[in-house]
CSV table of N, CA and C in Angstrom, one decimal:
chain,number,residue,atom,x,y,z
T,3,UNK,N,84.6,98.7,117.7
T,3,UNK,CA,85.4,97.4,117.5
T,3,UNK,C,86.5,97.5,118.5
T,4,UNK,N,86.7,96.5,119.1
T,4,UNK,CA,88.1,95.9,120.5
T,4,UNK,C,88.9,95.8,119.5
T,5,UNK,N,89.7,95.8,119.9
T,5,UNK,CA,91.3,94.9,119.0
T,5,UNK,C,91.9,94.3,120.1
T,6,UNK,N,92.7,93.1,119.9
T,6,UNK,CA,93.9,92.7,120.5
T,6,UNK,C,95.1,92.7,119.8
T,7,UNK,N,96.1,93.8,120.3
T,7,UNK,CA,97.2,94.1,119.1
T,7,UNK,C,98.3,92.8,120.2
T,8,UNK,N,98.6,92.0,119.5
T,8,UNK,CA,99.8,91.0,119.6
T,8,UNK,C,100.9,90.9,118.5
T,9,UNK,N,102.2,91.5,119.5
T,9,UNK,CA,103.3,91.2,118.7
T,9,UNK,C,104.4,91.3,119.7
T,10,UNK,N,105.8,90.6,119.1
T,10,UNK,CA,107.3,90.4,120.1
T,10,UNK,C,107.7,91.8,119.9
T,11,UNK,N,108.2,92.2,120.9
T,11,UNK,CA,109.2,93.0,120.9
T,11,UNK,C,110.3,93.5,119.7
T,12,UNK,N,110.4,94.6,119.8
T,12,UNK,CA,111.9,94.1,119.3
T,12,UNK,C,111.1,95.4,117.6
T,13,UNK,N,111.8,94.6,116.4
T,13,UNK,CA,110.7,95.2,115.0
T,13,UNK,C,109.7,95.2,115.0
T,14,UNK,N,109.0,93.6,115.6
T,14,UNK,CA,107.2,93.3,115.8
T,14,UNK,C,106.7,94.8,116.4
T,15,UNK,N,107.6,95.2,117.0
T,15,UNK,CA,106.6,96.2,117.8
T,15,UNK,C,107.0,97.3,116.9
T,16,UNK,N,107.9,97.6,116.3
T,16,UNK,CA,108.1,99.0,115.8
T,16,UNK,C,107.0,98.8,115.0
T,17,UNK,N,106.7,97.6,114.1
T,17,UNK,CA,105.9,97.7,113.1
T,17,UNK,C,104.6,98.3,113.4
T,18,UNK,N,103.9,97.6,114.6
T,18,UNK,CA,102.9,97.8,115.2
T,18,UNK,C,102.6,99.0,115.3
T,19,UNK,N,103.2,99.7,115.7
T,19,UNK,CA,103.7,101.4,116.0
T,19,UNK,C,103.4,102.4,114.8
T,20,UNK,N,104.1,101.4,113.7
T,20,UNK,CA,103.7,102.2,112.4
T,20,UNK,C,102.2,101.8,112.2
T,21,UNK,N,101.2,101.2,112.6
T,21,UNK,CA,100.2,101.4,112.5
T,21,UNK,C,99.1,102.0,113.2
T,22,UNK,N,99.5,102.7,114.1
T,22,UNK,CA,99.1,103.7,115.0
T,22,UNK,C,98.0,104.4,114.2
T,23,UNK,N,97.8,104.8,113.0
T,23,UNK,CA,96.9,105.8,112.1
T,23,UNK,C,95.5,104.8,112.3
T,24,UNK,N,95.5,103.5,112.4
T,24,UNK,CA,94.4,102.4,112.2
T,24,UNK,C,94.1,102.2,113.8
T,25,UNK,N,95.2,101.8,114.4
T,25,UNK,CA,94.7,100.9,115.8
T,25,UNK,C,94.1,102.0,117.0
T,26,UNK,N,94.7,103.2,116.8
T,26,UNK,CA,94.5,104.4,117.7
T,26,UNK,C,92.5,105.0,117.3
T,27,UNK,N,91.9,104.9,116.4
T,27,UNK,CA,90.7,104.6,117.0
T,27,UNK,C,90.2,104.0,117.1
T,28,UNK,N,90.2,102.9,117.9
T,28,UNK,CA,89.9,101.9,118.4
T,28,UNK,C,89.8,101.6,119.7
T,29,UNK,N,89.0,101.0,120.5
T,29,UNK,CA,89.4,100.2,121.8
T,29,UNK,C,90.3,99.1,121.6
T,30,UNK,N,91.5,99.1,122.5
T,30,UNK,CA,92.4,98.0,121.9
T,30,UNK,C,93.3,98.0,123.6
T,31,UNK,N,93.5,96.3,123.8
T,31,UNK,CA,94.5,96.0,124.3
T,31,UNK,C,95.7,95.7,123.7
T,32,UNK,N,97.1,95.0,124.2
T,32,UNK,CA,97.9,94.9,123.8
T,32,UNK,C,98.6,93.6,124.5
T,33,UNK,N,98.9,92.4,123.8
T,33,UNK,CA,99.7,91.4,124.3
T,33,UNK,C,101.3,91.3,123.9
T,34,UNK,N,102.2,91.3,124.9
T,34,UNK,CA,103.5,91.1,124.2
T,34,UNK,C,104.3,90.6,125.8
T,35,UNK,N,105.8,90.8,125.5
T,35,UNK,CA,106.4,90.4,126.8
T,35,UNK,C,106.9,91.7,126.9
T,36,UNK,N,107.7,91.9,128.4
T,36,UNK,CA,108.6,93.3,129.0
T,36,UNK,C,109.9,93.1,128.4
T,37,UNK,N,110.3,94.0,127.5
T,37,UNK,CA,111.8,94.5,127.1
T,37,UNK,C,111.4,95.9,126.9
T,38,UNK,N,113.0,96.5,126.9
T,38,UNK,CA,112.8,98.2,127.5
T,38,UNK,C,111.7,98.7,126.7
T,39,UNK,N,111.7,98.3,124.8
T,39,UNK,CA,111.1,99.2,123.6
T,39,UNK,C,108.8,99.1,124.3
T,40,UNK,N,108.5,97.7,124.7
T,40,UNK,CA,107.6,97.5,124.9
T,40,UNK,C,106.9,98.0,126.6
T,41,UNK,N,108.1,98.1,127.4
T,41,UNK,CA,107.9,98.3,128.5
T,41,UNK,C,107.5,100.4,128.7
T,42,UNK,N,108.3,100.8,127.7
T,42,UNK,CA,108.5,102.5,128.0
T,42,UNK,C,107.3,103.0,127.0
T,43,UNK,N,107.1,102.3,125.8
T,43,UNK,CA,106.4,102.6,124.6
T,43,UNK,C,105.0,102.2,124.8
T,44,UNK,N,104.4,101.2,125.7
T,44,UNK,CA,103.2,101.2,126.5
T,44,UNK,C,102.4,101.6,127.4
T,45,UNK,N,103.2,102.3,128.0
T,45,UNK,CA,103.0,102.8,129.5
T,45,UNK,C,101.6,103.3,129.7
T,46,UNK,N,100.5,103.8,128.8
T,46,UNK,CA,99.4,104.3,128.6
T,46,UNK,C,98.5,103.6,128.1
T,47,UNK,N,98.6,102.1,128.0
T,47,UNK,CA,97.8,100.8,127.1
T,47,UNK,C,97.6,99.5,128.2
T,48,UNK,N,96.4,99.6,128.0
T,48,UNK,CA,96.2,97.8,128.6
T,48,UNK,C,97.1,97.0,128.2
T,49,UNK,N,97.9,96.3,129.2
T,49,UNK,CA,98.8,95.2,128.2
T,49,UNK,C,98.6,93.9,129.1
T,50,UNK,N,98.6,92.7,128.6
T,50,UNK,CA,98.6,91.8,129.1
T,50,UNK,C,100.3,90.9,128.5
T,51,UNK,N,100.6,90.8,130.1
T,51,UNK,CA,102.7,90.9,129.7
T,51,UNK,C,102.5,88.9,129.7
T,52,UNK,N,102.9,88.7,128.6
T,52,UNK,CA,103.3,87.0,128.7
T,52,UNK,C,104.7,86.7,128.6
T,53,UNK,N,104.7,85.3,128.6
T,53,UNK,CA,106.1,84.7,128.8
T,53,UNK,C,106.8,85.2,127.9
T,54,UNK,N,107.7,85.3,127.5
T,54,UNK,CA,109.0,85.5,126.5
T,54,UNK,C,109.3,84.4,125.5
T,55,UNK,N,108.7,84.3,124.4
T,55,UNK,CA,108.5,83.2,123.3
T,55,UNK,C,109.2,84.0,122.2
T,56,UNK,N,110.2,83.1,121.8
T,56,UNK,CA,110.9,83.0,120.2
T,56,UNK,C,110.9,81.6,119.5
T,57,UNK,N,111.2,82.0,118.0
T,57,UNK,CA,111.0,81.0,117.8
T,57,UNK,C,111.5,79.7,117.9
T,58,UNK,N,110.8,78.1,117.7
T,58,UNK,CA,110.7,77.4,118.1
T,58,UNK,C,110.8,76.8,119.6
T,59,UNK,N,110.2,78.1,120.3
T,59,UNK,CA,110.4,77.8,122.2
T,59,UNK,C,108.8,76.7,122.0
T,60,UNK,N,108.9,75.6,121.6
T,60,UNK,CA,107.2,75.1,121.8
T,60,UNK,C,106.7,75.0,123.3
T,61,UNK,N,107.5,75.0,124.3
T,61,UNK,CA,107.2,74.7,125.6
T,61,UNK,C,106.3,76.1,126.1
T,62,UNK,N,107.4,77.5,126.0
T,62,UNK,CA,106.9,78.6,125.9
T,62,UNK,C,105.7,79.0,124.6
T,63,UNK,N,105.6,78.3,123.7
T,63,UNK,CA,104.0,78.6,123.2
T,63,UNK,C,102.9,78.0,123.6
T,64,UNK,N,103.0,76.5,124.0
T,64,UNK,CA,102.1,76.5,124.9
T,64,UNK,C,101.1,77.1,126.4
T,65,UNK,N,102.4,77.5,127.0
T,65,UNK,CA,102.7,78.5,128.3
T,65,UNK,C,101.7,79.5,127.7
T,66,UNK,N,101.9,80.0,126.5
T,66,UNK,CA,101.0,81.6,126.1
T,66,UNK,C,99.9,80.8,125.7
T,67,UNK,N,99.6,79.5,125.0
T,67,UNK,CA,98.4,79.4,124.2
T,67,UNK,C,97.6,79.3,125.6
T,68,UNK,N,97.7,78.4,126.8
T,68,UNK,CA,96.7,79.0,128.1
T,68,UNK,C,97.0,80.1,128.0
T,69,UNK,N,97.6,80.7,128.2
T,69,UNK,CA,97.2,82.7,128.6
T,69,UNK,C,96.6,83.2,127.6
T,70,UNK,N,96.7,82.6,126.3
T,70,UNK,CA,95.7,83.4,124.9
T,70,UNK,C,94.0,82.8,125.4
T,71,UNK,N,93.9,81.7,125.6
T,71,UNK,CA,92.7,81.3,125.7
T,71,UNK,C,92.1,82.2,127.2
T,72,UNK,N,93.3,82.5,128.3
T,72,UNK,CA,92.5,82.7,129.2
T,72,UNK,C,92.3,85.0,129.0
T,73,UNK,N,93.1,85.4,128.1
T,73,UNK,CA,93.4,86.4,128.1
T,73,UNK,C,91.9,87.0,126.9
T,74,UNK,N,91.9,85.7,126.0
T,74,UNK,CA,90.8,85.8,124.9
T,74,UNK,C,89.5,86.3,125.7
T,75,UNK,N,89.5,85.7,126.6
T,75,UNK,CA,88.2,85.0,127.3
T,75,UNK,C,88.0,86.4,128.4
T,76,UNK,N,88.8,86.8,128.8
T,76,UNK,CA,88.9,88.2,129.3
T,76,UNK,C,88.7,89.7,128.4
T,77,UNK,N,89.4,89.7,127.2
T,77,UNK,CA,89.1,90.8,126.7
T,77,UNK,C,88.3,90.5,125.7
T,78,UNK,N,87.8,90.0,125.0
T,78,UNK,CA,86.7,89.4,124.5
T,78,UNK,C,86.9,90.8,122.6
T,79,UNK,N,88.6,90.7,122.5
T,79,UNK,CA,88.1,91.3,121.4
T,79,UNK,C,87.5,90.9,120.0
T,80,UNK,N,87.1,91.9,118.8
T,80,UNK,CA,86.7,91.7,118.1
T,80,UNK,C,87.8,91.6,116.9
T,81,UNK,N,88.8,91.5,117.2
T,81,UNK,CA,89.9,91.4,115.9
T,81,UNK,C,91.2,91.3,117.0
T,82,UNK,N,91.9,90.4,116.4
T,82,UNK,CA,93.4,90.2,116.8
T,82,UNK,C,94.0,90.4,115.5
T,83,UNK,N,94.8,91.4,116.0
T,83,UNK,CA,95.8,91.6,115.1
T,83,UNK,C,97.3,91.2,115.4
T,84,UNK,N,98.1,90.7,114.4
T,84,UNK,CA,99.3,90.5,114.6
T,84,UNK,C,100.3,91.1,113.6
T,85,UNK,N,101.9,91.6,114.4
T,85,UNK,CA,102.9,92.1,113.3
T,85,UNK,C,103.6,90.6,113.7
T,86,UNK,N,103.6,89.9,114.0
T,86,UNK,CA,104.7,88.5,114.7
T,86,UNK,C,105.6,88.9,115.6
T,87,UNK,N,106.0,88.3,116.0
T,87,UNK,CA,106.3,86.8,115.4
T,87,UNK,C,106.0,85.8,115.9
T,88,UNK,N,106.4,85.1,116.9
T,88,UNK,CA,106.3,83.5,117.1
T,88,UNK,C,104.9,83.9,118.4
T,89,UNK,N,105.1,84.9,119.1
T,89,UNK,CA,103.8,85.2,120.1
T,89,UNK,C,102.7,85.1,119.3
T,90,UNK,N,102.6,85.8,117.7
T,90,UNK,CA,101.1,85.7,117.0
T,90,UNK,C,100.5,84.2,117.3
T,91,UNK,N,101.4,83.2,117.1
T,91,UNK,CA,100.9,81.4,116.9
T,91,UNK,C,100.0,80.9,118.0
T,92,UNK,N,100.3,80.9,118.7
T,92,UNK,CA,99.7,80.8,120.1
T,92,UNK,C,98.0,81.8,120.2
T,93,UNK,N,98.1,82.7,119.7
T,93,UNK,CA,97.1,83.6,119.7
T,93,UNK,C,95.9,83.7,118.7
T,94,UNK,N,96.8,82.8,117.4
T,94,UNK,CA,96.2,83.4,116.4
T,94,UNK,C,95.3,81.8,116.7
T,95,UNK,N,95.8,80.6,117.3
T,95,UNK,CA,94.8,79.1,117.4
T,95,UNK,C,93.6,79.5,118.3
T,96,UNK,N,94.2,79.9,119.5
T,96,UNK,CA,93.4,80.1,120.5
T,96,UNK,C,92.3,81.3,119.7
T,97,UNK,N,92.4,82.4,118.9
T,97,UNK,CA,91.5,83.1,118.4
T,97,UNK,C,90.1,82.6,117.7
T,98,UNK,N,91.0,81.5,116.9
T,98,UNK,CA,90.5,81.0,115.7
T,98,UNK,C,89.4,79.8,116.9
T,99,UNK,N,89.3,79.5,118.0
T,99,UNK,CA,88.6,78.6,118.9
T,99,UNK,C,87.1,79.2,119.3
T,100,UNK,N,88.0,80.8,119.1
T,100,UNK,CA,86.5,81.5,119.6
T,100,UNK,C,85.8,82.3,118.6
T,101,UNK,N,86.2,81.6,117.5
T,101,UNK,CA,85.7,82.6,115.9
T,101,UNK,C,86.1,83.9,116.6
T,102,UNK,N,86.9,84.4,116.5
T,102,UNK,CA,87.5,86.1,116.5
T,102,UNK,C,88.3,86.0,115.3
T,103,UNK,N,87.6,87.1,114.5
T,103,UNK,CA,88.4,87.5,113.6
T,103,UNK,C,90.0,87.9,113.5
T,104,UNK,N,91.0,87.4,112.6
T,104,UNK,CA,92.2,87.2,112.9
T,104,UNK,C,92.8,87.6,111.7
T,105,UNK,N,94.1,88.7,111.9
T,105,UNK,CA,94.7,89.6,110.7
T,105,UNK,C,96.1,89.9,110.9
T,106,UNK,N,97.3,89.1,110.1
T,106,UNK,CA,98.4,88.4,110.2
T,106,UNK,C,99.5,89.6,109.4
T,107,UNK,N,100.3,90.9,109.5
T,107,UNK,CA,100.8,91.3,108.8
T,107,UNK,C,102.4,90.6,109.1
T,108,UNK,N,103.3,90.2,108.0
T,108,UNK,CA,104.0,90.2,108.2
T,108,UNK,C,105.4,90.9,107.7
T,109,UNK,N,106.4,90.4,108.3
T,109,UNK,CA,107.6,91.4,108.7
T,109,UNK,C,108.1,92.4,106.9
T,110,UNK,N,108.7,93.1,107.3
T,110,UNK,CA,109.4,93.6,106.3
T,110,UNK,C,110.8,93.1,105.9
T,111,UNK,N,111.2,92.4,106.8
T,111,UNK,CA,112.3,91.2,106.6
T,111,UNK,C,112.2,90.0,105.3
T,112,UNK,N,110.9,90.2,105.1
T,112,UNK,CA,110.6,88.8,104.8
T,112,UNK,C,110.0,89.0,103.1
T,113,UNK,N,111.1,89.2,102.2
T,113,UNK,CA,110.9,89.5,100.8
T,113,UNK,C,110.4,88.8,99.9
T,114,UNK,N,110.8,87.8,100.3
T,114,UNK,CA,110.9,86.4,99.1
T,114,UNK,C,109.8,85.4,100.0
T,115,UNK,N,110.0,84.8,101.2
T,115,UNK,CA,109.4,83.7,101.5
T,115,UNK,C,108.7,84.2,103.0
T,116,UNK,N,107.9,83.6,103.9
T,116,UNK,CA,107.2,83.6,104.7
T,116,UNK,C,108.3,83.7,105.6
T,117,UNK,N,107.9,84.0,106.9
T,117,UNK,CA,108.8,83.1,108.7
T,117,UNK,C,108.3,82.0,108.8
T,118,UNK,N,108.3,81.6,109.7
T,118,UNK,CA,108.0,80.7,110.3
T,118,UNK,C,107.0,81.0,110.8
T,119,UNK,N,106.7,82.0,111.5
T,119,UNK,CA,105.2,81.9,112.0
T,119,UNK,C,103.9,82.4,110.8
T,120,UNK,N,104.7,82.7,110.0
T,120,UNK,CA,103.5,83.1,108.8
T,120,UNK,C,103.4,82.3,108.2
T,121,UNK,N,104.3,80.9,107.8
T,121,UNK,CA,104.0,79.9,107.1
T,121,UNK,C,103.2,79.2,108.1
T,122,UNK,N,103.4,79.1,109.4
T,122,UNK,CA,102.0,78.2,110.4
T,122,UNK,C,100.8,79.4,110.2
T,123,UNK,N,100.2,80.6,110.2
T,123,UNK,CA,99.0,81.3,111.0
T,123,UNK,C,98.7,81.0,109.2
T,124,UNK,N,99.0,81.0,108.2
T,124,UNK,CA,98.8,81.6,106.8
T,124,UNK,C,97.9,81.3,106.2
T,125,UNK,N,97.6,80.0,106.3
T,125,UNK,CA,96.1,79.7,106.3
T,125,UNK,C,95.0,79.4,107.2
T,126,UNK,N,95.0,79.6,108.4
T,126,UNK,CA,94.8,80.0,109.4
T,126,UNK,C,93.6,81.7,109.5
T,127,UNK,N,94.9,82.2,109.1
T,127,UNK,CA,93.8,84.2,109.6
T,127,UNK,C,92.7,83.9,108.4
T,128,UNK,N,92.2,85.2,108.9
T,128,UNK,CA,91.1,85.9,107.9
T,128,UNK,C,91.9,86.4,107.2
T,129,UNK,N,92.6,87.3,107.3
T,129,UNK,CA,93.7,88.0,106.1
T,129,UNK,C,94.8,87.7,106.5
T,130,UNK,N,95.6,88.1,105.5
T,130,UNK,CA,97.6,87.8,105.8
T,130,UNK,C,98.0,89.3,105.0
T,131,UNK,N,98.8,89.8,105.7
T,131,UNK,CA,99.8,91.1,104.5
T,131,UNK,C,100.9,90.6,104.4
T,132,UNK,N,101.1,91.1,103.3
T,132,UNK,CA,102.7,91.0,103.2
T,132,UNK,C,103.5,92.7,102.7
T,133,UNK,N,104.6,92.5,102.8
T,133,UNK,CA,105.2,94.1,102.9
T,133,UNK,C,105.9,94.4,101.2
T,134,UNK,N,105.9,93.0,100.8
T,134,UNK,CA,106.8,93.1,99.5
T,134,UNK,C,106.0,92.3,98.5
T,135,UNK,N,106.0,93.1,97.1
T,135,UNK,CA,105.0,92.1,96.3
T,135,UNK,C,105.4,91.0,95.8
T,136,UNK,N,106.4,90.9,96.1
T,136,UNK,CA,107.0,89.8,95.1
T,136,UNK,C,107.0,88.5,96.2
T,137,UNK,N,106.1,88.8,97.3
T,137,UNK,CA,105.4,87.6,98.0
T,137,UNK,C,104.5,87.2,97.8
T,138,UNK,N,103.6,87.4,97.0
T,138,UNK,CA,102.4,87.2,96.2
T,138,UNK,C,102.4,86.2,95.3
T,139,UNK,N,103.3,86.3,94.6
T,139,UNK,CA,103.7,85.2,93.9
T,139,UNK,C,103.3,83.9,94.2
T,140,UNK,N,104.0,83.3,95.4
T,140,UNK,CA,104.3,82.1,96.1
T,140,UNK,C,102.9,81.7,97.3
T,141,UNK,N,102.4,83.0,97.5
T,141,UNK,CA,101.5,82.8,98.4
T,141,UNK,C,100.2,83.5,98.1
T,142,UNK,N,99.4,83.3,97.6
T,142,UNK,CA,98.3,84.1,96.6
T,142,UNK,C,97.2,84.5,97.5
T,143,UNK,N,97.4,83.7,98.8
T,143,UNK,CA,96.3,84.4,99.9
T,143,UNK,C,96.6,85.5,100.0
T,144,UNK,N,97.9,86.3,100.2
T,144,UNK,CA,98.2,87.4,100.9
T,144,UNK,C,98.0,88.6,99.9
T,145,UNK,N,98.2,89.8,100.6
T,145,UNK,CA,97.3,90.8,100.2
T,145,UNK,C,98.5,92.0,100.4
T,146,UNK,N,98.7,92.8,99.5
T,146,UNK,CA,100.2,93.7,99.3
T,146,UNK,C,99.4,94.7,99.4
T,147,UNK,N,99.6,95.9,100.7
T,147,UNK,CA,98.8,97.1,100.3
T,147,UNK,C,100.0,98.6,100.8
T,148,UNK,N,101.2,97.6,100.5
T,148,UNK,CA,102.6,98.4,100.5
T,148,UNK,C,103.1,98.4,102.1
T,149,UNK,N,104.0,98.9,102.7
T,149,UNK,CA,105.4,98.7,103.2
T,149,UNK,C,104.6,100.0,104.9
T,150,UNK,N,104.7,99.0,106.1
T,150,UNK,CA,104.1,99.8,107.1
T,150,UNK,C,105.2,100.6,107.6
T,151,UNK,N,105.0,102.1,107.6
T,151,UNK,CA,106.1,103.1,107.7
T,151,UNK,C,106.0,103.2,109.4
């Protein structure tokens, strides 16, 4: 199985990091933008570097949704995974274009209610995580399988 691991800099990526035990056997690229944590902590990984998208840049998600489509179409994987944030949106449409299975974990920030980009991808993926259970509640797609260390 390929993966495409897509997430922002910053916690997106620490999270990502914490799932090293799953993504590390795998064939996997990596989509994100250059800041120091993503630029020094990849140095050994396919990355494909996109624009610098936060949220509500919609000019800048468009900008990435061509490079998801054209990046999809290049690495041809079999699962995109996402930690977010606003980079997953862009990735997770263009995925869903080419039936690629699509898997949404979101932040540990996020106790009570979604972000913003998990209330857009949320019905959207094949699966959604969440890090706290008491998001379950409100969102009954999502799937609590505890807190990525």
């Amino acid at each position: 199985m390929k993966l495409l691991l897509v997430c922002n800099p910053g916690g997106h990526f620490s999270t990502m990091m914490g799932l090293k035990n799953f993504w590390s056997a795998y064939q996997r690229e990596w989509v994100t933008y250059p800041k120091f944590d993503t630029q020094t902590g990849l140095k050994k990984e396919v990355v494909y570097w996109v624009e610098m998208q936060e949220a509500r840049m919609l000019g800048k998600a468009c900008i990435n949704f061509v490079k998801a489509v054209s990046i999809l179409r290049q690495s041809k994987p079999d699962l995109v995974l996402s930690t977010g944030a606003s980079l997953a949106v862009p990735f997770i449409f263009a995925s869903k274009l080419f039936g690629i299975k699509t898997v949404f974990i979101e932040s540990i920030s996020r106790s009570k209610s979604l972000s913003l980009s998990g209330k857009i991808v949320y019905n959207l993926v094949d699966e959604f995580y969440v890090q706290w259970p008491d998001c379950l509640e409100q969102y009954p797609k999502a799937q609590y399988k505890g807190v990525v260390a």
